[in-house]
Coordinates of C-alpha atoms and ligand atoms in Angstrom, one line a residue:
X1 CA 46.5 14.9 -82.5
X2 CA 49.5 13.6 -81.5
X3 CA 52.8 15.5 -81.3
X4 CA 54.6 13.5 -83.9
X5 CA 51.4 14.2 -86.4
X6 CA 51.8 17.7 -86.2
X7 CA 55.0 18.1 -86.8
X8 CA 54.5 15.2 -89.8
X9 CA 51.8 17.2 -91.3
X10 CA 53.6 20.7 -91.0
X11 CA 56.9 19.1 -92.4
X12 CA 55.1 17.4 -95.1
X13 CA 53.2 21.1 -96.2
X14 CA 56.6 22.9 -95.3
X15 CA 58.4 20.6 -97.7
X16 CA 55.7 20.8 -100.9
X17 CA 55.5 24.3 -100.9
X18 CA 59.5 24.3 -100.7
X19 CA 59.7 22.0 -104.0
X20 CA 56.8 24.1 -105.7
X21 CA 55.1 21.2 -105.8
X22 CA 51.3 20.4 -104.6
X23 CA 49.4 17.6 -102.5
X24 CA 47.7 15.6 -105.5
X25 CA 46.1 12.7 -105.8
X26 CA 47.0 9.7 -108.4
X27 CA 44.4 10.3 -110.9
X28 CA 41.1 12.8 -112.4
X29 CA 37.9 12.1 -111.0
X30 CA 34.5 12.2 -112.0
X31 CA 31.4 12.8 -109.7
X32 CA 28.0 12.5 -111.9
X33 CA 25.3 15.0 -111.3
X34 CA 23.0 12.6 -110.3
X35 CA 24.8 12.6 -106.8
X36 CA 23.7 16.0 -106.4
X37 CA 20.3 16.5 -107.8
X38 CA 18.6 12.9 -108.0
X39 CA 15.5 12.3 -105.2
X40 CA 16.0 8.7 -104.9
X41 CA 19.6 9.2 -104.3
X42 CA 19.2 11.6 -101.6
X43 CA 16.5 9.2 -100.1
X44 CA 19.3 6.5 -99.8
X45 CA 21.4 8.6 -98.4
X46 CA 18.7 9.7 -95.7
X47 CA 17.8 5.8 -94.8
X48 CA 21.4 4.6 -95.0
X49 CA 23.6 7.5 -93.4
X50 CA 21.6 10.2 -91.6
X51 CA 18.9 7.8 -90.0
X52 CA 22.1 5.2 -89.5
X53 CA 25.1 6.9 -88.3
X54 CA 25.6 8.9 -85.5
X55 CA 25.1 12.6 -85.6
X56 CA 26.5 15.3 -83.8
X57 CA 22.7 16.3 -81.6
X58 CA 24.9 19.2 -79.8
X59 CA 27.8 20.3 -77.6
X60 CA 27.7 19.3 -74.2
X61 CA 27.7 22.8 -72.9
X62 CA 24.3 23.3 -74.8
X63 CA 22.8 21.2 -71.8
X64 CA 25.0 22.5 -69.1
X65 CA 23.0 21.4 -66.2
X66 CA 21.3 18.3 -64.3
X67 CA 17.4 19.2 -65.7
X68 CA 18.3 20.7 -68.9
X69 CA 16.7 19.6 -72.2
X70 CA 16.6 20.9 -75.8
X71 CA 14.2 19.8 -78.8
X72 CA 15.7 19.5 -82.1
X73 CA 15.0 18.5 -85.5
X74 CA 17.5 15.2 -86.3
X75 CA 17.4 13.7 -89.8
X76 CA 13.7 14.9 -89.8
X77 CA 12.7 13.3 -86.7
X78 CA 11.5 15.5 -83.1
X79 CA 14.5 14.7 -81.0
X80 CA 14.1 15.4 -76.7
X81 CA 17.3 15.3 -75.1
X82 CA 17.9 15.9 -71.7
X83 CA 20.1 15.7 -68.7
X84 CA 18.9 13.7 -65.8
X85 CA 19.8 14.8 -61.7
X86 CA 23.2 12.3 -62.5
X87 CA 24.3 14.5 -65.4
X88 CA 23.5 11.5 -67.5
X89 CA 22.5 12.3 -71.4
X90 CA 19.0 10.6 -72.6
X91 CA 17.7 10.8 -76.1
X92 CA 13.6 10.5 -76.7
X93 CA 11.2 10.9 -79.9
X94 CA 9.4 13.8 -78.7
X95 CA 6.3 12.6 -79.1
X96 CA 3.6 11.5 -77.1
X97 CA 3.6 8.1 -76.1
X98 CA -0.4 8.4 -75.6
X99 CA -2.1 9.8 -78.8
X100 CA 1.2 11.0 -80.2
X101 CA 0.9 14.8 -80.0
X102 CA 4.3 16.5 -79.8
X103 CA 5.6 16.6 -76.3
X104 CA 7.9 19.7 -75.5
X105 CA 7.3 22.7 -77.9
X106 CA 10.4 25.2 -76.2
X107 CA 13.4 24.7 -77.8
X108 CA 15.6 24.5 -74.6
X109 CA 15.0 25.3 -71.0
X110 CA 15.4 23.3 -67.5
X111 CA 12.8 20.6 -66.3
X112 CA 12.4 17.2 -64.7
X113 CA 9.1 16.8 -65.9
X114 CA 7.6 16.5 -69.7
X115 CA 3.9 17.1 -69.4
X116 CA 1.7 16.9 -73.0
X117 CA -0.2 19.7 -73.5
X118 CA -3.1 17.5 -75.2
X119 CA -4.4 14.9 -71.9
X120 CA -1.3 16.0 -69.5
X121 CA 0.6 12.7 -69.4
X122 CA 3.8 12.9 -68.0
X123 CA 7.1 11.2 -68.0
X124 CA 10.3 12.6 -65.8
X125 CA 13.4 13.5 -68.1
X126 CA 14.8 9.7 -67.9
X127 CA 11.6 8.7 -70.3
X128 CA 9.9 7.1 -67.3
X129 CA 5.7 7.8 -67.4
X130 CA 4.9 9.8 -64.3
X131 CA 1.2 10.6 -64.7
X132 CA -1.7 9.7 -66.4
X133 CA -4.8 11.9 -65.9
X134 CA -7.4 9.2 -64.5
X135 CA -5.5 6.4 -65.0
X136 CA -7.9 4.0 -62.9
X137 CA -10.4 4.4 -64.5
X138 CA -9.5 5.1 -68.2
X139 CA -6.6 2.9 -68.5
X140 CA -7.6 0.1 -65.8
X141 CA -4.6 -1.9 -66.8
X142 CA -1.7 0.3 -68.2
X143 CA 1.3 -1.0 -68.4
X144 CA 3.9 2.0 -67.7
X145 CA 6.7 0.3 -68.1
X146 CA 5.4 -0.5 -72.4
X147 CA 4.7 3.8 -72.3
X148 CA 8.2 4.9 -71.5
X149 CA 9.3 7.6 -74.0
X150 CA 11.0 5.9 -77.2
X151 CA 14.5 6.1 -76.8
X152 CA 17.8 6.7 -79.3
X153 CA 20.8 5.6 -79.2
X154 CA 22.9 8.5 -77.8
X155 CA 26.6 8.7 -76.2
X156 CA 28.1 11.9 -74.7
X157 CA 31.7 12.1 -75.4
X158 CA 34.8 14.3 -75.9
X159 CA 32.3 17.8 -75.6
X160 CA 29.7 16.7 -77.6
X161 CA 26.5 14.7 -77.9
X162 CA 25.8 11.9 -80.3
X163 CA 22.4 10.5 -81.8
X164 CA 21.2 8.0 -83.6
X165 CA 17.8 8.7 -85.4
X166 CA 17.0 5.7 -85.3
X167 CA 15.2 3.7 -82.7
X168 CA 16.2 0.1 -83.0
X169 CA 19.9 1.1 -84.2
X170 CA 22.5 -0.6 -82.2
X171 CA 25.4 1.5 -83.3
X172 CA 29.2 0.9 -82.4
X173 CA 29.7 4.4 -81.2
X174 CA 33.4 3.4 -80.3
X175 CA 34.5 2.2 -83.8
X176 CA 32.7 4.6 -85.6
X177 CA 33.6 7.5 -83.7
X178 CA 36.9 6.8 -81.9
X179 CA 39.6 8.5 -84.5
X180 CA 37.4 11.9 -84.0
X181 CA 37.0 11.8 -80.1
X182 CA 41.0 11.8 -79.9
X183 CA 41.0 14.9 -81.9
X184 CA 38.6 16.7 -80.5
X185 CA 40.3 16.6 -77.0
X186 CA 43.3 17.1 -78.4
X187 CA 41.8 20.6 -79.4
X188 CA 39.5 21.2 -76.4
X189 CA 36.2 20.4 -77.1
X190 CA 35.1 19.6 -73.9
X191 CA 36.0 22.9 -72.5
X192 CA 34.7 25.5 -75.1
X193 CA 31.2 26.5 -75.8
X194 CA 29.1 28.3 -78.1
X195 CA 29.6 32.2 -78.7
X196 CA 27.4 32.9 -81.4
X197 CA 25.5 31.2 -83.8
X198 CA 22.7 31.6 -86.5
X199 CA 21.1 29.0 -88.6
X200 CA 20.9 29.8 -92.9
X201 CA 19.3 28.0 -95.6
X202 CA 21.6 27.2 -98.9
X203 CA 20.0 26.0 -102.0
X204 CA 22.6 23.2 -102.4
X205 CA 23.3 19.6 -102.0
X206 CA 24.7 18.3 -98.5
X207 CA 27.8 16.9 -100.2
X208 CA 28.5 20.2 -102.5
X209 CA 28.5 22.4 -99.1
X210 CA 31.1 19.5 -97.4
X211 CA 33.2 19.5 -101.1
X212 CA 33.7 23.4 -100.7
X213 CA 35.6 23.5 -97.9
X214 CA 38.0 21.1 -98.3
X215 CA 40.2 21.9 -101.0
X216 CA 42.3 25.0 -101.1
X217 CA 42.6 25.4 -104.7
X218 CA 39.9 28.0 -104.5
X219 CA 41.0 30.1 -102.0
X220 CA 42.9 32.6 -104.1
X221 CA 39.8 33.2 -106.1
X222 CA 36.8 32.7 -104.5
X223 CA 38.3 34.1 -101.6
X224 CA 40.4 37.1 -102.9
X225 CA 38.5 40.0 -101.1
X226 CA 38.6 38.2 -97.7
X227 CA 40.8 35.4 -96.7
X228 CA 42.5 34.4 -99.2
X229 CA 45.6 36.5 -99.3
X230 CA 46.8 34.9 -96.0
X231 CA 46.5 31.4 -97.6
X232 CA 49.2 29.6 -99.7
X233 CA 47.9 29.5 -103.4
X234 CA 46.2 26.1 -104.2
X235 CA 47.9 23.7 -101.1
X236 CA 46.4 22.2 -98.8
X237 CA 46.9 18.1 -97.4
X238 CA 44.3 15.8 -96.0
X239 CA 44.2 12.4 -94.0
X240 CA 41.0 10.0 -93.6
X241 CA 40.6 9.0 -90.1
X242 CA 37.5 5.9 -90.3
X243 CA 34.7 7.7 -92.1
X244 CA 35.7 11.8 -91.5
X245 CA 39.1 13.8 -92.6
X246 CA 41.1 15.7 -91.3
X247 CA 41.9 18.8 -93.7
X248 CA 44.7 20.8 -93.2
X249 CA 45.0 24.5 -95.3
X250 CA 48.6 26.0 -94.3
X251 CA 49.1 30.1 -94.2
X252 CA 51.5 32.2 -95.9
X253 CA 53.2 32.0 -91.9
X254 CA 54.3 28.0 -93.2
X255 CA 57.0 29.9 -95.1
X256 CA 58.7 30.7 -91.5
X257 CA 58.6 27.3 -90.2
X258 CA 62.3 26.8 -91.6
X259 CA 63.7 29.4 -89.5
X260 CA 62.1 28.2 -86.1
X261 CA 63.3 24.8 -84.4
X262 CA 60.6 21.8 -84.3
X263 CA 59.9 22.0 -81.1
X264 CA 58.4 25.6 -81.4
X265 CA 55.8 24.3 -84.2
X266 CA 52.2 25.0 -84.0
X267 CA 49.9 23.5 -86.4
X268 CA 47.1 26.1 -85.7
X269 CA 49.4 28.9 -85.7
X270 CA 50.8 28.5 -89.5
X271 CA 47.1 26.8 -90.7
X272 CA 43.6 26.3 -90.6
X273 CA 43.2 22.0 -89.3
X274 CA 39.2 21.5 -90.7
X275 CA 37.7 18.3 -89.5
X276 CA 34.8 16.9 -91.3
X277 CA 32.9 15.0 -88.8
X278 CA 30.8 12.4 -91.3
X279 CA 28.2 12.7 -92.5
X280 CA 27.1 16.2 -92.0
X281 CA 29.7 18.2 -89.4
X282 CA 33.0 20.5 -89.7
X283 CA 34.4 21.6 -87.6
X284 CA 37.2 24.5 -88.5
X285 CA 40.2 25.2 -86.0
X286 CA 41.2 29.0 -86.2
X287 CA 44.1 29.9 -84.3
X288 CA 42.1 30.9 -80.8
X289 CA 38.4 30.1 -81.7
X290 CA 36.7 27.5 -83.9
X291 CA 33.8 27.7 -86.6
X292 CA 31.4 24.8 -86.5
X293 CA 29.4 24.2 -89.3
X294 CA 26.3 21.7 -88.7
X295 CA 24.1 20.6 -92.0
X296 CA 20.6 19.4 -91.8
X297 CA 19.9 18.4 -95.4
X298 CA 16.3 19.2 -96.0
X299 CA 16.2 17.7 -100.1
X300 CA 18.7 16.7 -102.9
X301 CA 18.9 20.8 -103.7
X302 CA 18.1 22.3 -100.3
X303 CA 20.5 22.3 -97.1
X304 CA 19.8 24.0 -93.6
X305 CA 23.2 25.3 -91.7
X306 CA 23.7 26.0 -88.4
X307 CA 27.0 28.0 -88.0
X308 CA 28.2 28.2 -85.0
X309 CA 31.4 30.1 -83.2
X310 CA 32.8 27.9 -80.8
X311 CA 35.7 29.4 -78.1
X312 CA 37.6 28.1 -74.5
X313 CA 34.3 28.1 -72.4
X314 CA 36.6 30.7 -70.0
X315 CA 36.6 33.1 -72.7
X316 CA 32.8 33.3 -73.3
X317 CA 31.8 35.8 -70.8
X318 CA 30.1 38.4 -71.2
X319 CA 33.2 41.3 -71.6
X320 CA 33.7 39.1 -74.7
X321 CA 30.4 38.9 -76.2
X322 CA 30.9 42.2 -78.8
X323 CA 34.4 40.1 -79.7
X324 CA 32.8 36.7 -80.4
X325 CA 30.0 38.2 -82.5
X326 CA 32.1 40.3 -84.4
X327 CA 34.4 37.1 -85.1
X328 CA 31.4 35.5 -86.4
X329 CA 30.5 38.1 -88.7
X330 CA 33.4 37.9 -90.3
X331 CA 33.1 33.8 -90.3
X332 CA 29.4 33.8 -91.5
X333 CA 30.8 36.6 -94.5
X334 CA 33.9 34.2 -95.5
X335 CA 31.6 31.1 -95.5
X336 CA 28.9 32.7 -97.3
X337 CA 31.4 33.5 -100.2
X338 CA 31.8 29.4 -100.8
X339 CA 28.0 29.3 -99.8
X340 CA 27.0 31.4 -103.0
X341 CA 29.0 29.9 -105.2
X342 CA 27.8 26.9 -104.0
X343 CA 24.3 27.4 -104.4
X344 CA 25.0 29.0 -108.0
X345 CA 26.8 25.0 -109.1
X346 CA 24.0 23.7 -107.8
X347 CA 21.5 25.8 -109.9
X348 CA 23.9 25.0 -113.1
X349 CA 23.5 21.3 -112.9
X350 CA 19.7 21.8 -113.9
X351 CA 20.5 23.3 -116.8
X352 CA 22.4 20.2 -118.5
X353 CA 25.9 21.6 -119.5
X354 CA 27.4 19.0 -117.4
X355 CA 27.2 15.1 -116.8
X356 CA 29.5 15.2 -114.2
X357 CA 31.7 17.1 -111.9
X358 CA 35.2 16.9 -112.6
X359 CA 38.0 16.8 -109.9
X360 CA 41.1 17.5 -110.6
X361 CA 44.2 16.0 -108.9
X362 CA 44.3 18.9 -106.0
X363 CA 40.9 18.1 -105.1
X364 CA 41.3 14.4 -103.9
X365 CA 40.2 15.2 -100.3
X366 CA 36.6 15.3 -102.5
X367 CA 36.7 12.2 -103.7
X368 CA 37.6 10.5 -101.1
X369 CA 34.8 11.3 -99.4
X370 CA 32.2 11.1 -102.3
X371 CA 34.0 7.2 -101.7
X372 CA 32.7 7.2 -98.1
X373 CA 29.2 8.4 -98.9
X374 CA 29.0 5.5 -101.5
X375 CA 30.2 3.1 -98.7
X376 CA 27.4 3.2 -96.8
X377 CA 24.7 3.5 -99.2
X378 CA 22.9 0.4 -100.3
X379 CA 20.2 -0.4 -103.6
X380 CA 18.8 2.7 -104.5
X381 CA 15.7 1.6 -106.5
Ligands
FES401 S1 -1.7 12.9 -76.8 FE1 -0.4 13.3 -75.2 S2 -1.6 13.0 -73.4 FE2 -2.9 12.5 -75.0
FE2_402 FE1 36.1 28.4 -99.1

């Protein structure tokens, strides 16, 4: 973020909450059910987001050196990434090229070699066939070059690593992504690394889990036993940048802003900056540490999370570990307050009393993005 943006954002906040006055949006919104609970709409969404856009596949530092690889479920296909001996990302199927058994059943690890565990062909971490048992024989004319592992579209940039699950996309990483990657080195993503995590499923729609978290109007309720008493009541700004936002949810500490020059303001010092990385990533800055929050919608009513405590890769030793996993306690505890109430919206819009969600003028930021989701979808039948 730039210098000029930060102090623009903190002025702006700093100047609402001076004129008792809030961060609305023009008009009331809508948002019928049917977003939330239909099959064929979360079908679309599958074909014309998750298998189209890119998606976070992991932080660099989960691969950390030349030979590692990790399997992982993306947009419900088996993804193999690896790093080759250049430190070069690849992304493959994991499947077997030859009778299509999976390839690599660990979930992370360090090898240059993929071997199937059904006939033992093998293909070297940069998808190129190594060995086929009896090849002369068996497969008198194989072509090795037509059994390379199936690739996806991936790009490693600004700390993280991004997929397409999708073999024949040809995505515009640059366009797509460039607003975010200036972000995230603005707040160090390259150089931090995973503390703790654990993975939880929510019986709620993708897009209900995303809605929670970026309004603050909330906070002072849903919150009151935890965070919310350090939070302003019910104000909270937001930007688009392309297809994500950039939330940001000021502290009672914005109050003290106009007793400090300009040049001493901190935007993570007086709030909490929350960037939703479309479709299905925040990311949210704390002052020292950062709480990722990675979806993996399973059905319309059904989402799996990976939360994840993210800190300066310095600071994740081992003197720090009881630290970190206390931190995330107390993150996992916070989120799971929005998480239950959550799931409990989601198990009302079975039972009829509503046609529609309705947003009031403080929750804008929601449908804006309910705007972007629409963007990309196409005919749902
Ligand atoms: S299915 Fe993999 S080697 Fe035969
Ligand atoms: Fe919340």
């Amino acid at each position: 973020m730039e210098r000029a943006t930060e102090i623009a954002l903190l002025e702006e906040l700093h100047g609402l909450k001076n004129s008792k006055l809030f961060y609305l949006d023009e008009v009331v919104h809508k948002s019928p059910v049917a977003r939330y609970m239909s099959g064929a709409r979360f079908a679309a969404e599958k074909r014309d987001i998750f298998r189209t856009l890119p998606l976070i596949a992991a932080h660099s530092s989960e691969l950390p050196e030349a030979g590692s690889f990790m399997t992982r479920d993306l947009a419900g296909l088996p993804l193999l990434l690896t790093r080759d001996k250049e430190m070069n990302i690849h992304a493959f199927l994991n499947v077997c090229r030859h009778r299509g058994s999976r390839l690599e059943s660990e979930e992370s690890g360090c090898k240059r070699a993929f071997s199937c565990p059904y006939h033992a062909w093998t293909w070297n971490n940069e998808g190129n066939l190594k060995g086929v048992p009896h090849q002369k024989q068996g497969f008198p004319d194989l072509d090795r070059d037509a059994y390379k592992l199936k690739r996806l579209p991936a790009l490693e940039a600004a700390g993280v690593i991004w997929v397409v699950a999708n073999p024949n996309a040809e995505p515009d990483f640059e366009n797509y992504l460039g607003p975010i990657l200036k972000e995230f080195e603005w707040f160090g993503m390259p150089d931090m690394a995973i503390a703790a995590s654990n993975t939880i499923t929510i019986k709620a729609n993708w897009k209900m889990l995303v809605e929670g978290g970026i309004e603050a109007y909330h906070f002072k309720v849903a919150h009151r036993h935890t965070i919310g008493p350090h939070f302003l009541d019910n104000l909270s700004s937001y930007r688009e940048l392309g297809a994500h936002m950039r939330s940001v949810l000021p502290k009672n500490s914005l109050k003290s802003l106009k007793d400090m020059p300009q040049g001493d303001w901190k935007i993570r010092e007086h709030s909490n900056v929350l960037y939703n990385v479309f479709p299905l990533d925040q990311f949210l800055l704390m002052e020292d540490h950062v709480a990722w929050i990675s979806a993996r919608p399973i059905s319309a009513g059904e989402t799996e999370l990976r939360l994840s405590t993210m800190a300066p890769s310095v600071e994740v030793a081992p003197e720090m570990m009881s630290h970190w996993k206390r931190n995330h306690q107390i993150t996992v505890a916070t989120l799971m307050e929005d998480f239950d109430v959550n799931a409990a919206a989601q198990a009302g819009l079975e039972s009829g009393a509503n046609e529609f969600l309705t947003f009031g003028r403080y929750e804008g930021a929601l449908e804006s993005f309910n705007k972007t989701v629409e963007s990309f979808l196409g005919e749902t039948d």
